């Protein structure tokens, strides 16, 4: 008697689940996706970025660094993050003595805008350290320390 009752309960549960699943499948409607402009991206901020980038293109090393910061998402400007442009401008700033190597190393260590890569971070810290950056020298010493 008890076995038949368990079977009946199990059959009722299975049938209920099947009915529920079938109802959800029938009621499901395809969802269409229409890309839109993010409402949080500010037109005014985009104009500021364009002005900064124009000065960066003209060779202003500080503007190159700031353009890289903005594209990396390290800014309060409401603009889309574009990692390839961030790396480009930070490398360009660093090559001109603008200090981008430390930020690139930090981004590489954290995996921000690029896959985490300690060896790449060490290379960028080394370049910054060779320019006399004491923070980069300290970071290189920490990276080189064996884990205890």
XYZ file of C-alpha atoms in Angstrom:
148
model
C 0.000 0.000 0.000
C 2.742 2.419 0.982
C 4.735 1.680 -2.216
C 1.687 2.372 -4.426
C 1.108 5.633 -2.624
C 4.718 6.709 -3.181
C 4.456 5.775 -6.853
C 1.255 7.789 -7.192
C 2.831 10.821 -5.520
C 5.908 10.503 -7.737
C 3.744 10.233 -10.877
C 1.746 13.308 -9.822
C 4.930 15.303 -9.190
C 6.464 14.298 -12.526
C 3.266 15.093 -14.408
C 3.023 18.423 -12.622
C 6.597 19.317 -13.548
C 6.035 18.308 -17.154
C 2.865 20.369 -17.334
C 4.636 23.361 -15.796
C 7.583 23.029 -18.197
C 5.312 22.709 -21.196
C 3.342 25.774 -20.131
C 6.521 27.823 -19.815
C 7.744 26.711 -23.206
C 4.430 27.609 -24.831
C 4.241 30.966 -23.055
C 7.842 31.931 -23.777
C 8.117 34.663 -26.372
C 11.239 35.535 -28.313
C 13.004 38.575 -26.947
C 14.300 41.054 -29.461
C 17.407 43.067 -28.707
C 17.858 46.524 -30.102
C 21.231 48.087 -29.352
C 20.916 51.574 -27.969
C 23.323 54.239 -26.898
C 24.071 53.964 -23.212
C 22.133 56.802 -21.553
C 24.965 57.222 -19.064
C 27.422 58.239 -21.786
C 27.411 62.002 -21.790
C 27.634 63.963 -25.023
C 29.482 66.725 -23.145
C 32.000 64.198 -21.792
C 32.474 62.754 -25.281
C 33.290 66.261 -26.518
C 35.831 66.663 -23.681
C 37.431 63.365 -24.644
C 37.630 64.433 -28.288
C 39.380 67.682 -27.323
C 41.808 65.823 -25.071
C 42.509 63.248 -27.759
C 43.095 65.968 -30.359
C 45.743 67.541 -28.096
C 47.226 64.074 -27.542
C 47.471 63.533 -31.291
C 49.294 66.870 -31.548
C 51.961 65.499 -29.184
C 50.908 66.783 -25.757
C 52.361 64.071 -23.485
C 50.076 64.882 -20.534
C 47.021 64.706 -22.782
C 48.257 61.358 -24.133
C 48.373 60.052 -20.562
C 44.939 61.488 -19.710
C 43.450 60.097 -22.926
C 44.752 56.662 -21.928
C 43.273 57.059 -18.444
C 39.901 58.047 -19.861
C 39.753 55.151 -22.336
C 40.810 52.714 -19.580
C 37.813 53.775 -17.524
C 39.851 55.496 -14.784
C 38.026 58.768 -15.203
C 34.809 60.337 -14.032
C 33.884 61.099 -17.623
C 30.869 59.141 -18.779
C 32.387 57.688 -21.937
C 32.714 54.107 -23.184
C 35.789 52.171 -22.072
C 38.006 51.275 -25.037
C 40.931 49.170 -23.872
C 42.899 49.078 -27.132
C 42.917 52.881 -27.287
C 43.828 53.064 -23.593
C 46.903 50.886 -24.102
C 47.860 52.788 -27.267
C 47.762 56.207 -25.582
C 49.466 55.046 -22.392
C 52.295 53.435 -24.392
C 52.657 56.581 -26.459
C 52.744 58.737 -23.323
C 55.273 56.444 -21.677
C 57.551 56.464 -24.717
C 57.581 60.265 -24.483
C 58.398 60.263 -20.761
C 54.814 60.756 -19.627
C 54.731 58.026 -17.001
C 52.345 55.603 -18.654
C 54.533 52.567 -17.967
C 53.560 52.343 -14.291
C 49.850 52.456 -15.102
C 50.310 49.872 -17.853
C 52.140 47.633 -15.381
C 49.358 48.031 -12.826
C 46.744 47.248 -15.462
C 48.708 44.175 -16.491
C 49.024 42.974 -12.895
C 45.294 43.476 -12.278
C 44.117 42.168 -15.636
C 42.443 45.498 -16.425
C 41.984 45.941 -20.199
C 44.346 43.011 -20.798
C 44.904 39.508 -19.513
C 46.873 39.400 -16.252
C 50.551 38.992 -17.125
C 53.252 39.358 -14.474
C 56.077 39.180 -17.024
C 54.595 42.036 -19.065
C 54.061 44.030 -15.873
C 57.710 43.465 -14.943
C 58.789 44.732 -18.365
C 56.753 47.928 -17.952
C 57.907 48.426 -14.354
C 61.496 47.951 -15.560
C 61.073 50.687 -18.169
C 59.587 53.037 -15.565
C 62.319 52.151 -13.065
C 64.989 52.924 -15.650
C 63.439 56.404 -15.911
C 63.997 56.777 -12.150
C 60.487 55.957 -10.955
C 60.946 54.788 -7.348
C 57.482 53.235 -7.113
C 58.306 51.035 -10.112
C 61.597 50.058 -8.447
C 59.710 49.070 -5.271
C 57.168 47.056 -7.238
C 59.926 45.213 -9.105
C 61.549 44.321 -5.769
C 58.195 42.985 -4.480
C 57.593 40.929 -7.609
C 61.088 39.475 -7.453
C 60.724 38.444 -3.778
C 60.187 34.717 -3.417
C 56.819 33.842 -1.891
C 57.203 32.670 1.706
